[in-house]
Tab-separated table of C-alpha atoms and ligand atoms in Angstrom:
chain	number	residue	atom	x	y	z
K	130	MET	CA	-7.060	-80.011	-122.133
K	131	ALA	CA	-4.078	-78.142	-123.114
K	132	LYS	CA	-1.494	-77.464	-120.236
K	133	THR	CA	-0.551	-74.163	-118.637
K	134	LEU	CA	3.072	-73.738	-119.056
K	135	VAL	CA	4.382	-73.063	-115.943
K	136	PRO	CA	7.674	-70.710	-116.010
K	137	LYS	CA	10.582	-72.604	-114.311
K	138	LYS	CA	10.785	-70.949	-110.576
K	139	ARG	CA	13.036	-72.289	-108.165
K	140	ILE	CA	11.143	-73.341	-104.780
K	141	LEU	CA	12.832	-73.659	-101.455
K	142	LEU	CA	11.426	-76.429	-99.267
K	143	VAL	CA	12.019	-76.512	-95.867
K	144	GLU	CA	10.748	-79.320	-93.883
K	145	ASP	CA	12.171	-81.434	-90.862
K	146	ASP	CA	10.033	-84.774	-91.523
K	147	ASP	CA	12.503	-86.994	-93.919
K	148	PHE	CA	9.357	-88.898	-94.822
K	149	PHE	CA	7.065	-86.191	-95.643
K	150	ARG	CA	9.814	-83.997	-97.505
K	151	PRO	CA	10.156	-86.290	-100.726
K	152	THR	CA	6.276	-86.510	-101.515
K	153	LEU	CA	6.427	-82.634	-101.365
K	154	GLU	CA	9.519	-81.894	-103.695
K	155	GLU	CA	7.869	-84.549	-105.857
K	156	SER	CA	4.537	-82.868	-106.173
K	157	ILE	CA	6.172	-79.395	-106.544
K	158	GLN	CA	8.427	-80.669	-109.573
K	159	ALA	CA	5.664	-82.297	-110.971
K	160	ALA	CA	3.899	-79.280	-111.158
K	161	GLY	CA	6.944	-77.680	-113.480
K	162	TYR	CA	8.876	-75.999	-110.709
K	163	GLU	CA	12.800	-76.633	-109.496
K	164	VAL	CA	12.933	-77.223	-106.218
K	165	ARG	CA	15.923	-77.674	-103.291
K	166	GLY	CA	14.507	-79.432	-100.189
K	167	VAL	CA	16.371	-78.748	-96.725
K	168	PRO	CA	15.670	-80.245	-93.598
K	169	GLY	CA	15.472	-77.070	-91.230
K	170	GLY	CA	15.669	-73.376	-90.450
K	171	ALA	CA	19.306	-73.341	-89.949
K	172	GLU	CA	19.949	-74.768	-93.443
K	173	ALA	CA	17.442	-72.678	-94.947
K	174	GLN	CA	19.325	-69.663	-94.064
K	175	SER	CA	22.966	-70.987	-95.507
K	176	ILE	CA	21.357	-72.182	-98.607
K	177	LEU	CA	19.315	-68.697	-99.036
K	178	GLY	CA	23.003	-67.226	-98.821
K	179	LEU	CA	24.165	-69.173	-101.477
K	180	GLU	CA	21.681	-69.938	-103.938
K	181	THR	CA	18.576	-67.718	-105.634
K	182	PHE	CA	14.946	-68.863	-105.107
K	183	ASP	CA	11.824	-67.332	-106.207
K	184	ALA	CA	9.748	-68.651	-103.188
K	185	VAL	CA	9.919	-70.464	-99.827
K	186	VAL	CA	7.526	-73.117	-98.336
K	187	SER	CA	8.407	-74.010	-94.913
K	188	ASP	CA	6.880	-75.967	-91.890
K	189	ILE	CA	6.251	-73.998	-89.076
K	190	ASN	CA	6.832	-76.714	-86.430
K	191	MET	CA	10.510	-77.608	-86.569
K	192	PRO	CA	13.394	-77.715	-83.892
K	193	GLY	CA	15.923	-75.269	-83.958
K	194	VAL	CA	15.322	-72.307	-86.434
K	195	ASN	CA	11.186	-72.826	-86.594
K	196	GLY	CA	9.102	-71.598	-89.489
K	197	VAL	CA	8.014	-67.951	-88.147
K	198	GLN	CA	11.889	-67.529	-87.145
K	199	LEU	CA	13.108	-68.320	-90.790
K	200	LEU	CA	10.001	-65.935	-92.022
K	201	ASN	CA	11.286	-62.696	-90.240
K	202	TRP	CA	15.000	-64.091	-90.898
K	203	ILE	CA	14.074	-63.787	-94.700
K	204	LYS	CA	11.662	-60.453	-94.356
K	205	ARG	CA	15.100	-58.749	-93.064
K	206	HIS	CA	17.369	-60.164	-95.742
K	207	ARG	CA	15.554	-61.403	-99.070
K	208	PRO	CA	12.083	-60.023	-101.276
K	209	LEU	CA	10.770	-63.319	-100.930
K	210	PRO	CA	7.120	-64.932	-100.715
K	211	VAL	CA	7.570	-67.301	-97.762
K	212	ILE	CA	4.287	-70.070	-97.669
K	213	LEU	CA	4.156	-71.942	-94.010
K	214	MET	CA	2.510	-75.577	-93.413
K	215	THR	CA	0.720	-75.075	-90.174
K	216	GLY	CA	-1.497	-77.104	-88.185
K	217	PHE	CA	-3.803	-76.350	-85.079
K	218	ALA	CA	-0.774	-77.262	-82.526
K	219	ASP	CA	0.742	-74.029	-84.535
K	220	LEU	CA	-1.968	-71.464	-84.260
K	221	ALA	CA	-0.623	-68.675	-81.873
K	222	GLU	CA	2.540	-68.994	-84.555
K	223	THR	CA	0.420	-68.855	-87.660
K	224	LEU	CA	-1.265	-65.648	-86.124
K	225	ASP	CA	2.386	-63.967	-85.587
K	226	ALA	CA	3.596	-65.260	-89.090
K	227	HIS	CA	0.399	-63.483	-90.555
K	228	GLU	CA	1.223	-59.969	-88.753
K	229	SER	CA	4.933	-60.891	-90.477
K	230	GLY	CA	4.287	-60.959	-93.678
K	231	ALA	CA	3.697	-64.619	-94.625
K	232	ALA	CA	2.253	-65.205	-98.405
K	233	GLY	CA	0.295	-67.977	-97.639
K	234	PHE	CA	-0.606	-70.587	-95.543
K	235	LEU	CA	-1.220	-74.641	-95.660
K	236	THR	CA	-2.898	-76.361	-93.029
K	237	LYS	CA	-1.977	-80.033	-92.637
K	238	PRO	CA	-3.226	-82.456	-94.014
K	239	PHE	CA	-3.360	-80.163	-97.650
K	240	ARG	CA	-4.019	-81.818	-101.031
K	241	LYS	CA	-1.258	-81.830	-103.596
K	242	GLU	CA	-3.417	-79.045	-105.538
K	243	GLU	CA	-3.431	-77.137	-102.764
K	244	LEU	CA	0.121	-76.788	-102.600
K	245	ILE	CA	0.308	-76.255	-106.003
K	246	ALA	CA	-2.367	-73.432	-106.005
K	247	ALA	CA	-0.283	-71.787	-103.073
K	248	ILE	CA	2.708	-71.811	-104.936
K	249	ALA	CA	1.284	-70.483	-108.195
K	250	ALA	CA	-0.355	-67.573	-106.216
K	251	CYS	CA	3.036	-65.993	-105.399
K	252	PHE	CA	3.560	-65.146	-108.950
K	253	PRO	CA	1.642	-63.035	-110.129
K	254	GLY	CA	0.418	-63.771	-113.998
K	255	SER	CA	0.747	-67.638	-113.320
K	256	ALA	CA	-2.480	-69.903	-112.359
K	257	ALA	CA	-3.765	-68.318	-109.125
K	258	PRO	CA	-6.463	-70.035	-106.658
K	259	ALA	CA	-9.840	-69.014	-107.115
K	260	ALA	CA	-10.955	-65.714	-106.406
K	261	GLU	CA	-11.721	-65.011	-102.794
K	262	PRO	CA	-15.600	-63.715	-102.049
K	263	GLU	CA	-15.986	-59.995	-101.202
K	264	ASP	CA	-17.338	-60.714	-97.791
K	265	LEU	CA	-15.853	-63.562	-95.998
K	266	ASP	CA	-16.410	-62.076	-92.591
K	267	GLY	CA	-20.090	-62.533	-93.567
K	268	GLN	CA	-19.339	-66.462	-93.981
K	269	TYR	CA	-17.850	-67.298	-90.611
K	270	CYS	CA	-19.398	-67.379	-86.879
K	271	LYS	CA	-17.199	-66.943	-84.130
K	272	LEU	CA	-16.897	-69.035	-81.125
K	273	SER	CA	-15.507	-69.132	-77.595
K	274	LEU	CA	-12.691	-71.339	-77.241
K	275	ASP	CA	-14.545	-72.138	-74.080
K	276	ASP	CA	-16.423	-74.119	-76.430
K	277	PHE	CA	-13.570	-76.378	-76.782
K	278	VAL	CA	-12.451	-77.189	-73.188
K	279	SER	CA	-14.134	-80.735	-73.509
K	280	GLY	CA	-11.345	-81.867	-75.546
K	281	SER	CA	-12.927	-84.146	-77.379
K	282	ASN	CA	-12.489	-84.470	-81.314
K	283	ILE	CA	-14.341	-82.155	-83.472
K	284	SER	CA	-17.034	-82.663	-86.188
K	285	TYR	CA	-16.554	-79.601	-88.202
K	286	ASP	CA	-13.838	-77.873	-89.847
K	287	ILE	CA	-12.303	-75.108	-87.606
K	288	TYR	CA	-11.086	-71.496	-88.676
K	289	ALA	CA	-8.511	-68.712	-87.241
K	290	ARG	CA	-9.293	-65.191	-88.235
K	291	LEU	CA	-6.195	-63.644	-89.406
K	292	SER	CA	-7.654	-60.268	-90.280
K	293	ALA	CA	-10.461	-58.652	-92.182
K	294	ASN	CA	-12.204	-61.378	-94.618
K	295	LYS	CA	-8.817	-63.459	-94.012
K	296	TYR	CA	-9.353	-67.016	-92.242
K	297	ILE	CA	-7.320	-70.113	-92.345
K	298	ARG	CA	-8.645	-73.719	-91.759
K	299	ILE	CA	-6.482	-74.841	-88.634
K	300	ALA	CA	-8.308	-78.024	-87.995
K	301	TYR	CA	-10.091	-80.346	-89.529
K	302	ASN	CA	-13.491	-82.406	-89.309
K	303	GLY	CA	-12.272	-85.351	-86.975
K	304	GLN	CA	-9.411	-84.173	-85.336
K	305	ASP	CA	-8.931	-84.419	-81.796
K	306	ILE	CA	-8.091	-80.983	-79.587
K	307	SER	CA	-6.343	-81.388	-76.491
K	308	VAL	CA	-7.270	-79.438	-73.401
K	309	GLU	CA	-3.799	-78.569	-72.938
K	310	ARG	CA	-3.668	-76.739	-76.287
K	311	ILE	CA	-6.817	-74.823	-75.798
K	312	LYS	CA	-5.284	-73.578	-72.513
K	313	SER	CA	-1.988	-72.493	-74.292
K	314	TYR	CA	-3.906	-70.241	-76.566
K	315	LYS	CA	-5.867	-68.768	-73.905
K	316	GLN	CA	-2.381	-67.678	-72.405
K	317	LYS	CA	-1.301	-66.301	-75.358
K	318	GLY	CA	-4.252	-64.043	-75.675
K	319	ILE	CA	-6.250	-66.264	-78.401
K	320	HIS	CA	-10.186	-66.180	-77.218
K	321	HIS	CA	-11.744	-67.203	-80.454
K	322	LEU	CA	-12.075	-69.430	-83.274
K	323	TYR	CA	-14.425	-69.775	-86.372
K	324	MET	CA	-16.623	-72.287	-87.977
K	325	ASN	CA	-18.264	-71.387	-91.621
K	326	LYS	CA	-21.861	-70.272	-91.204
K	327	GLU	CA	-23.796	-73.884	-92.412
K	328	ASP	CA	-21.743	-75.954	-89.828
K	329	PHE	CA	-22.495	-73.358	-86.986
K	330	ARG	CA	-26.061	-73.750	-87.880
K	331	ARG	CA	-26.196	-77.298	-87.757
K	332	TYR	CA	-23.717	-76.889	-84.384
K	333	VAL	CA	-26.127	-74.996	-82.613
K	334	ASN	CA	-29.200	-76.987	-84.329
K	335	PHE	CA	-30.573	-73.626	-85.701
K	336	ASN	CA	-33.334	-73.738	-87.874
K	337	ALA	CA	-34.668	-70.631	-88.827
K	338	LYS	CA	-36.510	-71.898	-91.791
K	339	LEU	CA	-39.312	-69.040	-91.352
K	340	VAL	CA	-40.846	-69.703	-94.764
K	341	GLY	CA	-44.275	-67.785	-94.691
K	342	ALA	CA	-43.359	-65.590	-91.855
K	343	VAL	CA	-44.375	-62.503	-94.227
K	344	ALA	CA	-46.841	-62.780	-96.643
K	345	LYS	CA	-44.527	-61.128	-99.542
K	346	SER	CA	-41.106	-61.102	-98.984
K	347	SER	CA	-39.498	-60.234	-102.367
K	348	LYS	CA	-35.383	-61.135	-102.554
K	349	ILE	CA	-33.629	-58.627	-100.294
K	350	SER	CA	-30.235	-57.231	-101.795
K	351	LYS	CA	-26.883	-58.531	-100.102
K	352	ALA	CA	-25.976	-55.030	-99.588
K	353	LYS	CA	-29.390	-54.210	-97.462
K	354	LYS	CA	-28.532	-57.438	-95.422
K	355	LEU	CA	-24.958	-56.085	-94.894
K	356	ASN	CA	-25.835	-52.579	-94.203
K	357	PHE	CA	-28.385	-54.013	-91.646
K	358	LEU	CA	-25.752	-56.226	-89.859
K	359	LYS	CA	-23.345	-53.130	-89.636
K	360	HIS	CA	-26.346	-51.387	-87.993
K	361	THR	CA	-26.688	-53.989	-85.695
K	362	ALA	CA	-23.213	-53.961	-84.868
K	363	GLU	CA	-23.499	-50.450	-84.198
K	364	ILE	CA	-26.519	-50.800	-81.647
K	365	VAL	CA	-24.363	-53.515	-79.664
K	366	SER	CA	-21.501	-51.408	-79.461
K	367	ALA	CA	-23.277	-48.609	-78.250
K	368	SER	CA	-25.107	-50.529	-75.671
K	369	ILE	CA	-21.730	-51.717	-74.182
K	370	PHE	CA	-20.751	-49.361	-71.132
K	371	GLY	CA	-17.021	-48.203	-71.403
K	372	ASP	CA	-15.870	-48.867	-67.615
K	373	THR	CA	-17.352	-52.609	-67.267
K	374	PRO	CA	-18.088	-55.510	-67.677
K	375	ASP	CA	-15.337	-57.912	-68.417
K	376	ARG	CA	-13.826	-57.274	-71.964
K	377	GLU	CA	-13.694	-61.045	-72.902
K	378	VAL	CA	-17.337	-61.756	-71.501
K	379	VAL	CA	-18.350	-58.827	-73.510
K	380	GLU	CA	-16.988	-59.862	-76.735
K	381	ASP	CA	-18.168	-63.864	-76.344
K	382	ALA	CA	-21.827	-62.080	-75.815
K	383	ARG	CA	-21.250	-59.492	-78.691
K	384	SER	CA	-20.360	-62.798	-81.014
K	385	ILE	CA	-22.826	-64.716	-80.055
K	386	VAL	CA	-25.590	-62.170	-80.668
K	387	GLU	CA	-24.226	-61.173	-83.817
K	388	SER	CA	-23.997	-64.526	-85.242
K	389	SER	CA	-27.627	-65.232	-84.613
K	390	ILE	CA	-28.754	-62.171	-86.020
K	391	GLN	CA	-26.542	-63.288	-88.860
K	392	LEU	CA	-27.816	-66.495	-89.363
K	393	LEU	CA	-31.667	-65.178	-89.180
K	394	THR	CA	-30.735	-62.517	-91.948
K	395	ASP	CA	-29.684	-65.059	-94.024
K	396	ASP	CA	-33.335	-65.941	-94.365
K	397	ASP	CA	-35.506	-63.348	-96.299
K	398	ASP	CA	-38.492	-63.962	-94.360
K	399	ALA	CA	-36.635	-63.548	-90.590
K	400	PHE	CA	-34.947	-61.106	-92.199
K	401	ALA	CA	-38.017	-59.069	-92.843
K	402	VAL	CA	-39.262	-59.770	-89.170
K	403	LEU	CA	-36.310	-58.227	-88.200
K	404	ASP	CA	-36.720	-55.185	-90.744
K	405	VAL	CA	-40.290	-54.983	-89.089
K	406	LEU	CA	-38.638	-54.404	-85.595
K	407	ASN	CA	-36.468	-51.911	-86.984
K	408	SER	CA	-38.587	-49.613	-88.851
K	409	HIS	CA	-41.788	-49.737	-86.610
K	410	ALA	CA	-40.151	-47.653	-83.879
K	411	ASP	CA	-36.468	-46.530	-84.383
K	412	PHE	CA	-35.935	-47.466	-80.582
K	413	LEU	CA	-37.265	-50.604	-80.673
K	414	TYR	CA	-34.938	-52.979	-82.691
K	415	ALA	CA	-31.924	-50.951	-80.450
K	416	HIS	CA	-33.794	-51.846	-77.392
K	417	SER	CA	-34.168	-55.912	-78.685
K	418	VAL	CA	-30.840	-56.292	-79.715
K	419	ALA	CA	-29.265	-54.445	-76.384
K	420	VAL	CA	-31.971	-56.973	-74.614
K	421	SER	CA	-30.239	-59.782	-76.636
K	422	PHE	CA	-26.799	-58.854	-75.885
K	423	TYR	CA	-27.299	-58.186	-72.215
K	424	SER	CA	-29.305	-61.461	-71.556
K	425	VAL	CA	-26.530	-63.518	-73.338
K	426	LEU	CA	-24.054	-61.576	-71.020
K	427	LEU	CA	-26.208	-62.517	-67.876
K	428	ALA	CA	-26.338	-66.345	-69.137
K	429	ARG	CA	-22.212	-66.139	-69.812
K	430	GLN	CA	-22.404	-64.715	-66.056
K	431	LEU	CA	-24.350	-67.364	-64.492
K	432	LYS	CA	-21.822	-70.323	-66.198
K	433	TRP	CA	-24.460	-71.288	-68.223
K	434	LYS	CA	-22.684	-73.512	-71.262
K	435	SER	CA	-24.402	-74.587	-74.415
K	436	GLN	CA	-24.096	-72.606	-77.391
K	437	ALA	CA	-27.292	-73.795	-78.349
K	438	THR	CA	-29.321	-72.341	-75.597
K	439	PHE	CA	-27.306	-68.872	-76.159
K	440	VAL	CA	-28.565	-68.694	-79.686
K	441	LYS	CA	-32.069	-69.884	-78.832
K	442	LEU	CA	-31.861	-67.162	-75.824
K	443	SER	CA	-30.263	-64.319	-78.105
K	444	GLU	CA	-33.004	-65.151	-80.716
K	445	GLY	CA	-35.898	-65.084	-78.509
K	446	ALA	CA	-34.785	-62.109	-77.037
K	447	LEU	CA	-34.166	-60.216	-79.868
K	448	PHE	CA	-37.972	-61.245	-80.984
K	449	HIS	CA	-39.563	-60.514	-77.234
K	450	ASP	CA	-41.139	-57.172	-78.363
K	451	ILE	CA	-42.099	-58.370	-81.447
K	452	GLY	CA	-45.978	-58.114	-80.478
K	453	LYS	CA	-45.062	-54.120	-80.464
K	454	LYS	CA	-45.292	-54.061	-84.504
K	455	GLU	CA	-49.136	-54.086	-83.894
K	456	ILE	CA	-48.686	-51.287	-81.275
K	457	PRO	CA	-49.561	-47.696	-82.438
K	458	LYS	CA	-46.204	-45.851	-82.270
K	459	GLU	CA	-48.260	-42.647	-80.441
K	460	ILE	CA	-48.359	-45.502	-77.333
K	461	LEU	CA	-45.261	-46.877	-77.644
K	462	THR	CA	-43.633	-43.258	-77.117
K	463	LYS	CA	-46.112	-42.130	-74.134
K	464	THR	CA	-44.935	-42.373	-70.517
K	465	ARG	CA	-46.765	-45.384	-68.848
K	466	THR	CA	-48.164	-43.061	-66.636
K	467	SER	CA	-50.023	-41.105	-69.322
K	468	LEU	CA	-51.758	-43.956	-70.647
K	469	SER	CA	-55.384	-44.369	-70.443
K	470	VAL	CA	-56.521	-47.741	-69.337
K	471	GLU	CA	-57.531	-49.127	-72.930
K	472	GLU	CA	-54.071	-48.044	-73.668
K	473	ALA	CA	-52.101	-49.479	-71.170
K	474	MET	CA	-54.176	-52.722	-71.994
K	475	LEU	CA	-53.397	-52.422	-75.582
K	476	LEU	CA	-49.883	-51.973	-74.741
K	477	GLU	CA	-49.603	-55.366	-72.290
K	478	SER	CA	-51.169	-57.155	-75.226
K	479	HIS	CA	-48.102	-56.906	-76.849
K	480	THR	CA	-46.748	-60.030	-75.012
K	481	THR	CA	-49.577	-62.349	-76.476
K	482	ARG	CA	-49.558	-60.478	-79.476
K	483	GLY	CA	-45.663	-61.766	-79.955
K	484	ALA	CA	-46.716	-64.877	-79.108
K	485	GLN	CA	-49.146	-65.519	-81.655
K	486	ILE	CA	-46.684	-64.052	-84.134
K	487	LEU	CA	-43.873	-66.067	-83.180
K	488	SER	CA	-45.883	-69.422	-83.171
K	489	GLU	CA	-46.637	-68.805	-86.977
K	490	LEU	CA	-42.788	-69.145	-87.545
K	491	PRO	CA	-42.545	-72.615	-87.437
K	492	GLY	CA	-38.651	-72.588	-87.748
K	493	LEU	CA	-38.453	-70.641	-84.421
K	494	PRO	CA	-37.367	-72.559	-81.175
K	495	SER	CA	-40.842	-72.487	-78.998
K	496	ASP	CA	-38.386	-70.951	-76.138
K	497	ALA	CA	-38.829	-67.728	-78.364
K	498	VAL	CA	-42.476	-67.755	-77.964
K	499	GLN	CA	-42.516	-68.297	-74.163
K	500	ILE	CA	-40.006	-65.379	-73.792
K	501	ALA	CA	-42.643	-63.213	-75.953
K	502	LEU	CA	-44.990	-63.997	-73.710
K	503	GLU	CA	-43.557	-64.063	-69.945
K	504	HIS	CA	-40.761	-61.573	-69.984
K	505	HIS	CA	-43.204	-58.964	-68.490
K	506	GLU	CA	-44.151	-62.100	-65.773
K	507	ASN	CA	-42.572	-61.211	-62.530
K	508	CYS	CA	-41.447	-63.974	-59.772
K	509	VAL	CA	-44.206	-62.471	-57.297
K	510	GLY	CA	-46.812	-62.874	-59.552
K	511	PHE	CA	-47.676	-59.109	-60.433
K	512	GLY	CA	-46.906	-59.173	-63.897
K	513	PHE	CA	-48.753	-59.764	-67.194
K	514	PRO	CA	-50.493	-61.323	-69.200
K	515	ARG	CA	-51.217	-64.649	-66.622
K	516	ARG	CA	-49.720	-63.278	-63.431
K	517	LEU	CA	-47.609	-66.135	-63.217
K	518	ARG	CA	-45.397	-66.655	-60.204
K	519	HIS	CA	-41.561	-67.557	-60.059
K	520	ASN	CA	-41.210	-71.065	-60.735
K	521	LYS	CA	-44.040	-71.037	-63.478
K	522	ILE	CA	-42.311	-68.805	-65.385
K	523	HIS	CA	-39.833	-70.117	-68.507
K	524	PRO	CA	-36.719	-69.816	-67.361
K	525	LEU	CA	-35.151	-68.190	-70.238
K	526	ALA	CA	-38.131	-65.523	-69.632
K	527	LYS	CA	-36.903	-64.791	-66.153
K	528	LEU	CA	-33.622	-63.974	-67.625
K	529	VAL	CA	-34.888	-61.993	-70.317
K	530	SER	CA	-36.984	-59.881	-67.959
K	531	VAL	CA	-34.280	-58.885	-66.007
K	532	ALA	CA	-32.028	-57.850	-69.154
K	533	ASN	CA	-35.147	-56.212	-70.175
K	534	GLU	CA	-35.896	-53.791	-67.296
K	535	PHE	CA	-31.921	-53.328	-67.089
K	536	CYS	CA	-31.540	-52.084	-70.839
K	537	LYS	CA	-35.264	-50.072	-70.420
K	538	LEU	CA	-33.677	-47.762	-67.661
K	539	THR	CA	-29.948	-47.724	-69.203
K	540	LEU	CA	-30.906	-46.927	-72.924
K	541	LYS	CA	-32.277	-43.904	-74.410
K	542	SER	CA	-35.932	-44.007	-75.305
K	543	PRO	CA	-38.550	-41.425	-76.372
K	544	ASN	CA	-40.165	-41.860	-73.015
K	545	ARG	CA	-37.294	-41.768	-70.160
K	546	GLU	CA	-33.975	-40.317	-70.121
K	547	PRO	CA	-31.541	-43.490	-69.572
K	548	VAL	CA	-29.461	-43.806	-66.088
K	549	ALA	CA	-26.280	-45.154	-65.289
K	550	PRO	CA	-25.794	-49.327	-65.021
K	551	LEU	CA	-24.972	-48.738	-61.241
K	552	GLN	CA	-28.048	-46.489	-60.336
K	553	ALA	CA	-30.656	-48.861	-63.336
K	554	ILE	CA	-29.382	-51.710	-61.066
K	555	ASN	CA	-29.318	-49.749	-57.779
K	556	GLN	CA	-33.237	-48.605	-58.656
K	557	MET	CA	-34.144	-52.101	-59.442
K	558	MET	CA	-32.713	-54.022	-56.459
K	559	THR	CA	-34.052	-51.433	-53.661
K	560	LEU	CA	-37.581	-50.981	-55.284
K	561	ASN	CA	-38.897	-54.753	-56.562
K	562	SER	CA	-35.826	-57.101	-56.038
K	563	GLU	CA	-38.341	-59.618	-55.528
K	564	TYR	CA	-40.020	-59.194	-58.893
K	565	TYR	CA	-36.763	-60.654	-60.484
K	566	ASP	CA	-34.910	-64.213	-60.124
K	567	PRO	CA	-32.772	-63.782	-57.417
K	568	GLU	CA	-29.844	-65.609	-59.039
K	569	THR	CA	-29.778	-63.654	-62.226
K	570	SER	CA	-30.045	-60.592	-60.099
K	571	VAL	CA	-26.651	-61.413	-58.454
K	572	ALA	CA	-25.462	-62.080	-62.180
K	573	LEU	CA	-26.322	-58.466	-63.112
K	574	MET	CA	-24.941	-57.449	-60.070
K	575	ASN	CA	-21.595	-59.241	-60.589
K	576	LEU	CA	-21.485	-58.320	-63.978
K	577	PHE	CA	-21.166	-54.535	-62.781
K	578	HIS	CA	-19.305	-54.907	-59.756
K	579	TYR	CA	-21.982	-53.875	-57.840
K	580	PRO	CA	-21.972	-54.857	-54.457
K	581	VAL	CA	-24.161	-57.706	-53.371
K	582	PRO	CA	-26.251	-57.438	-50.250
K	583	PRO	CA	-25.263	-59.937	-47.851
K	584	LEU	CA	-27.677	-63.384	-47.679
K	585	PHE	CA	-29.438	-61.261	-50.696
K	586	VAL	CA	-30.698	-64.701	-52.624
K	587	GLU	CA	-32.130	-66.210	-49.400
K	588	ASP	CA	-33.787	-62.971	-48.230
K	589	VAL	CA	-35.400	-62.294	-51.761
K	590	LYS	CA	-36.391	-66.267	-51.801
K	591	LYS	CA	-38.065	-65.521	-48.576
K	592	ARG	CA	-39.749	-62.463	-49.652
K	593	GLN	CA	-41.166	-64.325	-52.882
K	594	ARG	CA	-42.560	-66.787	-51.153
K	595	ALA	CA	-44.214	-64.727	-48.413
K	596	THR	CA	-46.134	-62.731	-51.119
I	260	LIG	FE1	-42.060	-56.036	-73.614
């Protein structure tokens, strides 16, 4: 195949590693560029005052003038593209460098071809790397830095998000990530990293191949799915109360919920089920998303740790009311007191109907079925459909039932006016605190800085035993 002629551009290479620098110089030269290698930022500044270059490739982490300082200096003095070589250790600097206008990044270890492609991309008209897909944000899932506290080596590539649709791989499968490094990121205000969706799926044991969930699911357009995700994100935003809770915890819960919905959306059949929720009654999907979000918030507050559990919980909570798709809308919009006995029974059957629907979706975890079945049980055995008591109720269902009640009271619905979070908690805790799992109730109170009554957990447990 004929080789594309690459114009002789001059590249300044700044790398303090005396063994690595000659290898890089050789690769750059072999690609048809003229290259000048220097061992540090200060040397680069001097030579840039004497000679002309077309682009700079620099390491970030160097003694003396480092790559970010060099970039900032160049931006002030020369209109030159600067590519920075970076690694997991340099994440904070990489984000700064992106802000300062770096032309590109190379994550160590990189291949020769990646280096040459990054250089070529600096020169319009020359061979450029493949165009970026439009929706990169849809291809990554957000992870809390807390997931890396173990400090063990990672089995997936890890990315940082530089800006909308712009990601950089900052750690490779097999690499060790030190606890100290994670701590230092948190101190620098970095709270999230990213994983590509396929890896995330494996990471959380997500297996939502819901083949056969819906009789005929024709191919659903990408635009429709994107719109749906946008709509979902708006619902999550709308259900967050401005003053409380803590922003970092909220962001974590939001990313878990949005990632699970994104994963479900990839599967046409799962998407069709979500769409049913969305189209059956306006408020039903909004309520489901909010319950999913508050369930994860409560689990985070309870210091649960496993990402896999969070994803299971958020999915189960999202589908908890799926049985309502079989209940006529007129019944769903009536107030509880205006329902006839038959109508109330029909409404209550959404739990068993939901469990039935979900048990027919083979990829969905069995916990989701239990959540749909038991989210209206209460700890003293007055709930439905099976009047289960505290220990017999699935732990995820117990948590979802608190989130469900809270969302019912605080969010707009056709049959009631919403109340403020503190008022909702007050109502739940003064009227029927023994209905709920006491630890989850405390998590809810703490989340909104509601004063927890002294000996609350002990008192509630005593009353639950006595009933
Ligand atoms: Fe329900």
